[in-house]
Short mmCIF file of N, CA and C in Angstrom, two decimals:
data_model
loop_
_atom_site.label_atom_id
_atom_site.label_comp_id
_atom_site.label_asym_id
_atom_site.label_seq_id
_atom_site.Cartn_x
_atom_site.Cartn_y
_atom_site.Cartn_z
N MET A 15 69.07 121.47 329.04
CA MET A 15 68.87 119.75 329.75
C MET A 15 68.99 120.15 331.08
N VAL A 16 67.68 119.58 331.76
CA VAL A 16 67.65 119.24 333.02
C VAL A 16 68.40 118.06 333.65
N ARG A 17 69.37 118.01 334.50
CA ARG A 17 69.85 116.87 335.13
C ARG A 17 69.62 116.65 336.41
N THR A 18 69.41 115.30 336.85
CA THR A 18 69.56 114.89 338.39
C THR A 18 70.75 115.16 338.99
N SER A 19 70.55 114.93 340.30
CA SER A 19 72.05 115.19 341.07
C SER A 19 73.02 114.11 340.80
N ASP A 20 72.41 112.78 340.72
CA ASP A 20 73.33 111.85 340.18
C ASP A 20 73.97 112.03 338.93
N GLU A 21 73.11 112.28 338.06
CA GLU A 21 73.83 112.81 336.83
C GLU A 21 74.91 113.96 336.76
N TRP A 22 74.80 115.05 337.72
CA TRP A 22 75.71 116.08 337.82
C TRP A 22 76.91 115.49 338.65
N THR A 23 76.63 114.53 339.79
CA THR A 23 77.75 113.85 340.30
C THR A 23 78.64 113.36 339.30
N SER A 24 78.06 112.54 338.53
CA SER A 24 78.87 111.52 337.36
C SER A 24 79.27 112.52 336.40
N LEU A 25 78.76 113.82 336.12
CA LEU A 25 79.50 114.55 335.15
C LEU A 25 80.87 115.22 335.99
N GLY A 26 80.49 115.59 337.01
CA GLY A 26 81.50 116.29 337.97
C GLY A 26 82.54 115.55 338.21
N ARG A 27 82.52 114.04 338.41
CA ARG A 27 83.61 113.28 338.94
C ARG A 27 84.41 113.21 337.45
N SER A 28 83.70 112.49 336.44
CA SER A 28 84.54 112.69 335.07
C SER A 28 85.48 113.82 334.76
N VAL A 29 84.67 115.12 335.00
CA VAL A 29 85.75 116.28 334.64
C VAL A 29 86.72 116.35 335.75
N LEU A 30 86.55 115.63 336.89
CA LEU A 30 87.79 116.04 337.85
C LEU A 30 88.63 114.59 337.38
N LEU A 31 88.47 113.63 337.03
CA LEU A 31 89.27 112.55 336.81
C LEU A 31 89.92 112.81 335.65
N ARG A 32 89.33 113.56 334.44
CA ARG A 32 89.95 114.08 333.33
C ARG A 32 91.22 114.99 333.67
N GLN A 33 90.74 115.94 334.34
CA GLN A 33 91.65 117.30 334.85
C GLN A 33 92.80 116.68 335.45
N LEU A 34 92.61 115.71 336.35
CA LEU A 34 93.77 115.01 337.17
C LEU A 34 94.90 113.99 336.54
N ALA A 35 94.22 113.47 335.29
CA ALA A 35 94.76 112.70 334.48
C ALA A 35 95.69 113.50 333.70
N LEU A 36 95.50 114.61 333.54
CA LEU A 36 96.47 115.54 332.69
C LEU A 36 97.59 116.06 333.64
N GLY A 37 97.28 115.89 335.01
CA GLY A 37 98.53 116.47 336.00
C GLY A 37 97.91 116.66 337.09
N PRO A 38 98.51 116.93 338.28
CA PRO A 38 98.18 117.62 339.41
C PRO A 38 97.54 118.94 339.26
N ARG A 39 96.45 119.17 340.20
CA ARG A 39 95.52 120.31 340.26
C ARG A 39 95.25 120.78 341.68
N SER A 40 95.27 122.07 341.84
CA SER A 40 94.69 122.48 342.77
C SER A 40 93.46 122.22 343.26
N ARG A 41 92.83 122.40 344.26
CA ARG A 41 91.32 122.21 344.35
C ARG A 41 90.70 123.52 343.95
N HIS A 42 91.47 124.80 344.04
CA HIS A 42 90.82 125.91 343.44
C HIS A 42 90.63 125.91 341.69
N GLN A 43 91.64 125.33 340.95
CA GLN A 43 91.55 125.03 339.73
C GLN A 43 90.32 124.30 339.18
N LEU A 44 90.45 123.03 340.20
CA LEU A 44 89.35 121.86 339.72
C LEU A 44 87.92 122.93 340.18
N GLU A 45 88.07 123.32 341.03
CA GLU A 45 86.57 124.11 341.40
C GLU A 45 85.76 125.19 340.27
N ARG A 46 86.95 125.66 339.80
CA ARG A 46 86.80 126.58 338.56
C ARG A 46 86.45 125.65 337.28
N LYS A 47 87.06 124.61 337.02
CA LYS A 47 86.75 123.90 336.09
C LYS A 47 85.55 123.18 336.06
N LEU A 48 84.75 122.82 337.37
CA LEU A 48 83.47 122.55 337.54
C LEU A 48 82.52 123.57 337.39
N ALA A 49 82.93 124.77 337.82
CA ALA A 49 81.92 125.83 337.62
C ALA A 49 81.65 126.22 336.08
N GLU A 50 82.98 126.15 335.34
CA GLU A 50 82.73 126.22 333.98
C GLU A 50 82.00 125.11 333.08
N ARG A 51 81.66 124.15 333.73
CA ARG A 51 80.75 123.13 333.04
C ARG A 51 79.37 123.55 333.80
N GLU A 52 79.07 124.35 334.81
CA GLU A 52 77.93 124.66 335.47
C GLU A 52 77.47 123.45 336.28
N VAL A 53 78.58 122.81 337.13
CA VAL A 53 77.76 121.87 337.93
C VAL A 53 77.62 122.55 339.17
N PRO A 54 76.48 122.23 339.71
CA PRO A 54 75.94 123.05 341.04
C PRO A 54 76.92 122.96 342.03
N PRO A 55 76.89 124.08 342.48
CA PRO A 55 78.04 124.51 343.82
C PRO A 55 77.94 123.30 345.00
N ALA A 56 76.63 122.87 345.45
CA ALA A 56 76.54 121.85 346.27
C ALA A 56 77.43 120.48 346.02
N VAL A 57 77.16 120.11 344.66
CA VAL A 57 77.73 118.77 343.86
C VAL A 57 79.08 119.15 343.85
N VAL A 58 79.59 120.19 343.34
CA VAL A 58 81.05 120.68 343.43
C VAL A 58 81.79 120.39 344.82
N SER A 59 81.41 121.08 345.95
CA SER A 59 81.77 121.23 347.37
C SER A 59 81.73 119.46 347.59
N ALA A 60 80.76 118.83 347.29
CA ALA A 60 80.93 117.35 347.74
C ALA A 60 81.95 116.71 347.17
N LEU A 61 81.98 116.63 346.02
CA LEU A 61 83.10 116.20 344.81
C LEU A 61 84.36 116.18 345.44
N LEU A 62 84.76 117.60 345.65
CA LEU A 62 85.85 118.04 346.03
C LEU A 62 86.51 117.69 347.53
N ASP A 63 85.52 117.24 348.28
CA ASP A 63 85.78 117.10 349.59
C ASP A 63 86.06 115.57 349.51
N ARG A 64 85.41 114.64 348.69
CA ARG A 64 85.51 113.12 348.77
C ARG A 64 86.86 113.20 348.06
N PHE A 65 87.33 114.01 346.96
CA PHE A 65 88.51 113.68 346.31
C PHE A 65 89.67 114.24 347.10
N GLU A 66 89.55 115.05 348.10
CA GLU A 66 90.43 115.32 349.10
C GLU A 66 90.77 114.23 350.24
N GLU A 67 89.59 113.71 350.43
CA GLU A 67 89.48 112.60 351.55
C GLU A 67 90.30 111.40 351.31
N VAL A 68 89.88 111.00 349.77
CA VAL A 68 90.71 109.90 349.47
C VAL A 68 92.17 110.06 348.71
N GLN A 69 92.66 111.49 348.91
CA GLN A 69 93.98 112.20 348.72
C GLN A 69 94.33 112.25 347.02
N LEU A 70 93.02 112.52 346.44
CA LEU A 70 93.58 112.45 344.77
C LEU A 70 93.64 114.10 344.69
N ILE A 71 93.34 114.84 345.74
CA ILE A 71 93.54 116.26 345.60
C ILE A 71 94.19 116.80 346.97
N ASP A 72 95.40 117.28 346.87
CA ASP A 72 96.19 117.73 348.25
C ASP A 72 97.09 118.86 347.74
N ASP A 73 96.29 120.15 348.24
CA ASP A 73 96.95 121.22 347.87
C ASP A 73 98.49 121.57 348.40
N ALA A 74 98.78 120.89 349.38
CA ALA A 74 100.04 121.13 350.34
C ALA A 74 101.04 120.33 349.34
N GLU A 75 100.56 119.30 348.83
CA GLU A 75 101.74 118.45 347.87
C GLU A 75 101.85 119.18 346.53
N PHE A 76 100.66 119.50 345.99
CA PHE A 76 100.50 120.35 344.80
C PHE A 76 101.56 121.72 344.97
N ALA A 77 101.67 122.24 346.09
CA ALA A 77 102.10 123.40 345.97
C ALA A 77 103.85 123.21 346.26
N MET A 78 104.13 121.98 346.93
CA MET A 78 105.65 121.33 347.20
C MET A 78 105.93 120.81 345.54
N MET A 79 105.02 120.24 344.83
CA MET A 79 105.30 119.79 343.53
C MET A 79 105.67 120.98 342.60
N TRP A 80 104.78 122.01 342.56
CA TRP A 80 104.84 123.00 341.82
C TRP A 80 106.16 124.02 341.95
N VAL A 81 106.54 124.10 343.25
CA VAL A 81 107.89 124.82 343.44
C VAL A 81 108.90 124.07 343.10
N ARG A 82 108.86 122.77 343.16
CA ARG A 82 110.36 122.11 342.74
C ARG A 82 110.26 122.03 340.90
N SER A 83 109.18 121.94 340.66
CA SER A 83 109.22 121.77 339.21
C SER A 83 109.54 123.14 338.29
N ARG A 84 108.94 124.20 338.74
CA ARG A 84 108.90 125.50 338.34
C ARG A 84 110.35 126.01 338.55
N THR A 85 110.85 125.75 339.89
CA THR A 85 112.25 125.88 339.96
C THR A 85 113.37 125.49 339.05
N ALA A 86 113.16 124.22 338.80
CA ALA A 86 113.84 123.54 337.97
C ALA A 86 113.56 123.72 336.46
N LEU A 87 112.48 123.93 336.18
CA LEU A 87 112.39 124.12 334.65
C LEU A 87 112.49 125.34 334.19
N LYS A 88 112.08 126.55 335.11
CA LYS A 88 111.61 128.01 334.65
C LYS A 88 113.01 128.54 335.24
N ALA A 89 113.20 128.11 336.29
CA ALA A 89 114.35 129.24 337.06
C ALA A 89 113.73 130.45 337.78
N LEU A 90 112.51 130.22 338.21
CA LEU A 90 111.86 131.57 338.79
C LEU A 90 112.34 131.87 340.19
N SER A 91 111.87 133.16 340.56
CA SER A 91 112.14 133.58 341.50
C SER A 91 110.93 133.09 342.87
N ARG A 92 111.37 133.29 344.18
CA ARG A 92 110.37 132.85 344.98
C ARG A 92 109.25 133.72 344.88
N ALA A 93 109.48 135.06 344.56
CA ALA A 93 108.24 135.96 344.24
C ALA A 93 107.34 135.65 343.19
N ALA A 94 107.95 135.21 341.92
CA ALA A 94 107.29 134.60 340.76
C ALA A 94 106.46 133.50 341.37
N LEU A 95 107.04 132.46 342.00
CA LEU A 95 106.30 131.38 342.42
C LEU A 95 105.30 131.58 343.40
N ARG A 96 105.49 132.44 344.26
CA ARG A 96 104.29 132.77 345.44
C ARG A 96 103.05 133.40 344.38
N ARG A 97 103.50 134.23 343.65
CA ARG A 97 102.20 134.69 342.78
C ARG A 97 101.46 133.48 341.78
N GLU A 98 102.27 132.53 341.08
CA GLU A 98 101.72 131.66 340.59
C GLU A 98 100.95 130.61 341.75
N LEU A 99 101.42 130.48 342.58
CA LEU A 99 100.65 129.70 343.62
C LEU A 99 99.38 130.29 344.16
N ALA A 100 99.41 131.67 344.32
CA ALA A 100 98.41 132.25 344.64
C ALA A 100 97.06 132.15 343.17
N ASP A 101 97.64 132.29 342.28
CA ASP A 101 96.98 132.41 340.74
C ASP A 101 96.22 130.82 340.81
N LYS A 102 96.89 129.85 341.62
CA LYS A 102 96.33 128.52 341.51
C LYS A 102 95.37 128.15 342.70
N GLY A 103 95.23 129.22 343.41
CA GLY A 103 94.40 129.11 344.52
C GLY A 103 94.81 128.70 345.97
N ILE A 104 96.33 128.35 346.09
CA ILE A 104 97.05 127.88 347.11
C ILE A 104 96.69 129.00 348.10
N ASP A 105 96.73 128.44 349.50
CA ASP A 105 96.39 129.11 350.54
C ASP A 105 97.81 129.53 351.11
N PRO A 106 98.02 130.86 351.40
CA PRO A 106 99.36 131.72 351.45
C PRO A 106 100.36 131.11 352.44
N GLU A 107 99.72 130.08 353.51
CA GLU A 107 100.63 129.31 354.56
C GLU A 107 101.18 128.22 353.66
N LEU A 108 100.48 127.52 353.04
CA LEU A 108 100.88 126.28 352.03
C LEU A 108 102.18 126.79 351.14
N ALA A 109 101.63 128.08 350.59
CA ALA A 109 102.69 128.60 349.48
C ALA A 109 104.04 128.88 350.40
N GLU A 110 103.89 129.30 351.25
CA GLU A 110 105.10 129.79 351.91
C GLU A 110 105.90 128.39 352.54
N GLU A 111 105.04 127.49 352.92
CA GLU A 111 105.85 126.13 353.39
C GLU A 111 106.60 125.49 352.04
N ALA A 112 105.86 125.74 351.11
CA ALA A 112 106.66 125.04 350.10
C ALA A 112 107.70 125.97 349.50
N LEU A 113 107.75 127.08 349.54
CA LEU A 113 108.54 127.91 349.05
C LEU A 113 110.02 127.77 349.91
N LEU A 114 109.77 127.27 351.05
CA LEU A 114 111.04 126.93 351.99
C LEU A 114 111.80 126.03 351.49
N GLN A 115 111.24 125.48 350.34
CA GLN A 115 112.45 124.43 349.53
C GLN A 115 113.65 125.28 348.98
N VAL A 116 113.36 126.49 348.64
CA VAL A 116 114.29 127.45 347.78
C VAL A 116 114.88 128.33 348.76
N THR A 117 116.06 128.21 349.10
CA THR A 117 116.84 129.16 349.89
C THR A 117 117.24 130.13 349.25
N ASP A 118 117.58 131.50 350.00
CA ASP A 118 118.30 132.53 349.13
C ASP A 118 119.26 132.10 348.34
N ASP A 119 120.41 131.25 348.93
CA ASP A 119 121.47 130.74 348.08
C ASP A 119 121.22 129.99 346.87
N ASP A 120 120.15 129.08 347.07
CA ASP A 120 119.74 128.38 345.60
C ASP A 120 119.35 129.08 344.55
N GLU A 121 118.33 130.26 345.06
CA GLU A 121 117.68 131.43 344.18
C GLU A 121 118.94 132.03 343.50
N ARG A 122 119.99 132.67 344.28
CA ARG A 122 121.06 133.60 343.57
C ARG A 122 121.86 132.71 342.88
N ASP A 123 122.35 131.35 343.32
CA ASP A 123 122.86 130.58 342.17
C ASP A 123 122.48 129.93 341.11
N GLN A 124 120.88 129.83 341.18
CA GLN A 124 120.12 129.50 339.80
C GLN A 124 120.19 131.03 339.26
N ALA A 125 120.22 131.90 339.42
CA ALA A 125 120.18 132.78 338.65
C ALA A 125 121.60 133.45 338.07
N HIS A 126 122.51 133.30 338.69
CA HIS A 126 123.82 133.45 338.30
C HIS A 126 124.22 132.62 337.42
N ASP A 127 123.66 131.18 337.28
CA ASP A 127 123.87 130.24 336.23
C ASP A 127 123.17 130.78 335.07
N MET A 128 122.03 130.95 335.33
CA MET A 128 121.09 131.55 334.15
C MET A 128 121.68 132.41 333.38
N VAL A 129 122.26 133.42 334.01
CA VAL A 129 122.73 134.62 333.41
C VAL A 129 124.12 134.18 332.60
N ARG A 130 124.83 133.33 333.21
CA ARG A 130 126.15 132.67 332.68
C ARG A 130 125.65 132.06 331.30
N ARG A 131 124.51 131.49 331.28
CA ARG A 131 124.35 130.66 329.98
C ARG A 131 123.85 131.65 329.03
N ARG A 132 122.91 132.67 329.43
CA ARG A 132 122.55 133.83 328.45
C ARG A 132 123.37 134.58 327.95
N LEU A 133 124.37 134.90 328.83
CA LEU A 133 125.66 135.83 328.47
C LEU A 133 126.04 135.73 326.99
N ARG A 134 125.71 136.56 326.39
CA ARG A 134 126.10 136.47 324.67
C ARG A 134 127.72 136.26 324.82
N GLY A 135 128.25 135.29 323.90
CA GLY A 135 129.78 135.04 323.98
C GLY A 135 129.95 136.42 322.80
N SER A 136 129.29 136.88 321.79
CA SER A 136 129.47 137.67 320.77
C SER A 136 129.37 139.02 321.40
N ALA A 137 128.94 139.32 322.70
CA ALA A 137 128.75 140.64 323.25
C ALA A 137 130.31 141.19 323.59
N ASP A 138 130.40 142.44 323.10
CA ASP A 138 131.75 143.06 323.72
C ASP A 138 131.65 143.98 324.62
N LEU A 139 132.03 143.20 325.84
CA LEU A 139 132.04 143.82 327.29
C LEU A 139 133.15 144.89 327.56
N THR A 140 133.92 145.05 326.40
CA THR A 140 134.82 146.27 326.71
C THR A 140 134.34 147.39 326.11
N ASP A 141 133.45 147.38 325.35
CA ASP A 141 132.56 148.93 324.71
C ASP A 141 131.42 148.73 325.54
N ARG A 142 131.69 150.05 326.10
CA ARG A 142 130.77 150.37 327.29
C ARG A 142 129.23 150.34 326.81
N ALA A 143 128.83 150.78 325.46
CA ALA A 143 127.68 150.91 325.00
C ALA A 143 127.24 149.39 325.01
N GLY A 144 128.13 148.45 324.48
CA GLY A 144 127.52 147.05 324.21
C GLY A 144 127.58 146.33 325.67
N ARG A 145 128.38 146.62 326.60
CA ARG A 145 128.50 146.16 327.90
C ARG A 145 126.78 146.50 328.52
N ASP A 146 126.58 147.82 328.35
CA ASP A 146 125.50 148.33 328.95
C ASP A 146 124.07 147.54 328.38
N ARG A 147 124.19 147.36 326.73
CA ARG A 147 123.10 146.87 326.28
C ARG A 147 122.97 145.26 326.88
N GLU A 148 124.00 144.66 327.03
CA GLU A 148 123.95 143.09 327.34
C GLU A 148 123.29 143.26 328.76
N VAL A 149 123.85 144.19 329.64
CA VAL A 149 123.44 144.25 331.03
C VAL A 149 121.99 144.55 331.07
N ARG A 150 121.48 145.46 330.54
CA ARG A 150 120.20 145.70 330.36
C ARG A 150 119.13 144.57 329.85
N ARG A 151 119.48 143.74 328.86
CA ARG A 151 119.13 142.53 328.28
C ARG A 151 119.00 141.33 329.50
N LEU A 152 120.01 141.44 330.20
CA LEU A 152 120.32 140.49 331.00
C LEU A 152 119.45 140.67 332.52
N VAL A 153 119.55 141.72 332.74
CA VAL A 153 118.30 142.31 333.80
C VAL A 153 117.06 142.26 333.71
N GLY A 154 116.72 142.32 332.33
CA GLY A 154 115.40 142.36 331.93
C GLY A 154 114.70 140.79 331.78
N MET A 155 115.79 139.96 331.79
CA MET A 155 115.62 138.66 331.48
C MET A 155 115.06 137.99 332.92
N LEU A 156 115.93 138.52 334.03
CA LEU A 156 115.86 138.21 335.44
C LEU A 156 114.35 138.63 336.02
N ALA A 157 114.25 140.11 335.47
CA ALA A 157 112.94 140.78 335.90
C ALA A 157 111.94 139.96 335.61
N ARG A 158 111.62 139.53 334.33
CA ARG A 158 110.52 138.58 333.80
C ARG A 158 110.53 137.35 334.70
N LYS A 159 111.67 136.81 335.26
CA LYS A 159 111.58 135.38 336.01
C LYS A 159 111.21 135.86 337.64
N GLY A 160 110.94 137.02 337.81
CA GLY A 160 110.30 137.73 339.32
C GLY A 160 111.68 138.12 340.11
N TYR A 161 112.82 138.41 339.72
CA TYR A 161 113.93 138.83 340.53
C TYR A 161 113.62 140.16 340.57
N SER A 162 113.96 140.83 341.53
CA SER A 162 113.77 142.41 342.08
C SER A 162 114.90 143.07 341.38
N PRO A 163 114.62 144.10 341.04
CA PRO A 163 115.73 144.92 340.12
C PRO A 163 116.93 145.07 340.83
N GLY A 164 117.13 145.44 341.98
CA GLY A 164 118.50 145.41 342.84
C GLY A 164 119.30 143.88 342.78
N ALA A 165 118.58 142.97 342.95
CA ALA A 165 119.11 141.48 342.90
C ALA A 165 119.66 141.40 341.46
N ALA A 166 118.55 141.57 340.53
CA ALA A 166 119.31 141.36 339.18
C ALA A 166 120.19 142.21 338.66
N PHE A 167 120.33 143.54 339.16
CA PHE A 167 121.62 144.34 338.54
C PHE A 167 122.83 143.75 339.24
N SER A 168 122.60 143.30 340.57
CA SER A 168 123.90 142.83 341.47
C SER A 168 124.48 141.34 340.75
N ILE A 169 123.43 140.54 340.30
CA ILE A 169 123.80 139.13 339.80
C ILE A 169 124.36 139.70 338.27
N VAL A 170 123.81 140.25 337.44
CA VAL A 170 124.30 140.52 336.19
C VAL A 170 125.84 141.00 336.35
N LYS A 171 125.77 142.07 337.40
CA LYS A 171 126.94 142.80 337.32
C LYS A 171 128.41 141.90 337.71
N ASP A 172 127.98 140.92 338.72
CA ASP A 172 128.72 139.67 338.99
C ASP A 172 129.28 138.84 337.84
N VAL A 173 128.43 138.41 337.11
CA VAL A 173 128.76 137.63 336.01
C VAL A 173 129.40 138.18 334.92
N VAL A 174 129.22 139.65 334.77
CA VAL A 174 129.67 140.41 333.72
C VAL A 174 131.12 140.63 333.89
N ALA A 175 131.39 140.81 335.23
CA ALA A 175 132.85 141.19 335.82
C ALA A 175 133.53 139.77 335.67
N GLU A 176 132.78 138.66 336.03
CA GLU A 176 133.58 137.37 335.90
C GLU A 176 133.88 137.13 334.60
N ALA A 177 132.91 137.40 333.64
CA ALA A 177 133.40 137.21 331.97
C ALA A 177 134.41 138.02 331.50
N GLN A 178 134.51 139.25 332.41
CA GLN A 178 135.67 140.21 331.72
C GLN A 178 136.94 139.83 332.32
N ALA A 179 136.95 139.26 333.26
CA ALA A 179 138.15 138.66 333.99
C ALA A 179 138.67 137.49 333.37
N ALA A 180 137.72 136.73 332.71
CA ALA A 180 137.86 135.45 332.47
C ALA A 180 138.49 135.71 330.77
N GLY A 181 137.97 136.88 330.21
CA GLY A 181 138.07 137.00 328.70
C GLY A 181 139.31 137.88 328.62
#
């Protein structure tokens, strides 16, 4: 079907509004969604520029919100958040600015809390094999959250030592 420029603009606007109704999106995400619908690049650019002008799209605010929500809900490391923001098409400078919300202490405290919650009460920490198995499981969990192996081992070692001292 051949569409006029006005029809493409109307379609593109509808797609953008539907996407934004679902939640905040980056310019890059919206650009990809319009490309999927085969909206011509000139129309895409004009629509996205207009949506930015009226502040319906704001990558800096999106990055700040993304870091806050993913830190609170998923306890991800800054490295993992940085990768996610890059996947969303956020400019590296904007990403670094948003990541300043999470300090080294915040990240470490968050990881400690997560390991404390996930440490199995049934794990026999006095048995070397059982303790090693639990340490590997917890280090793996932190690794999946984006923590470096060194930091993950250090954090798990601290929490296991606390648990042994308390138990």
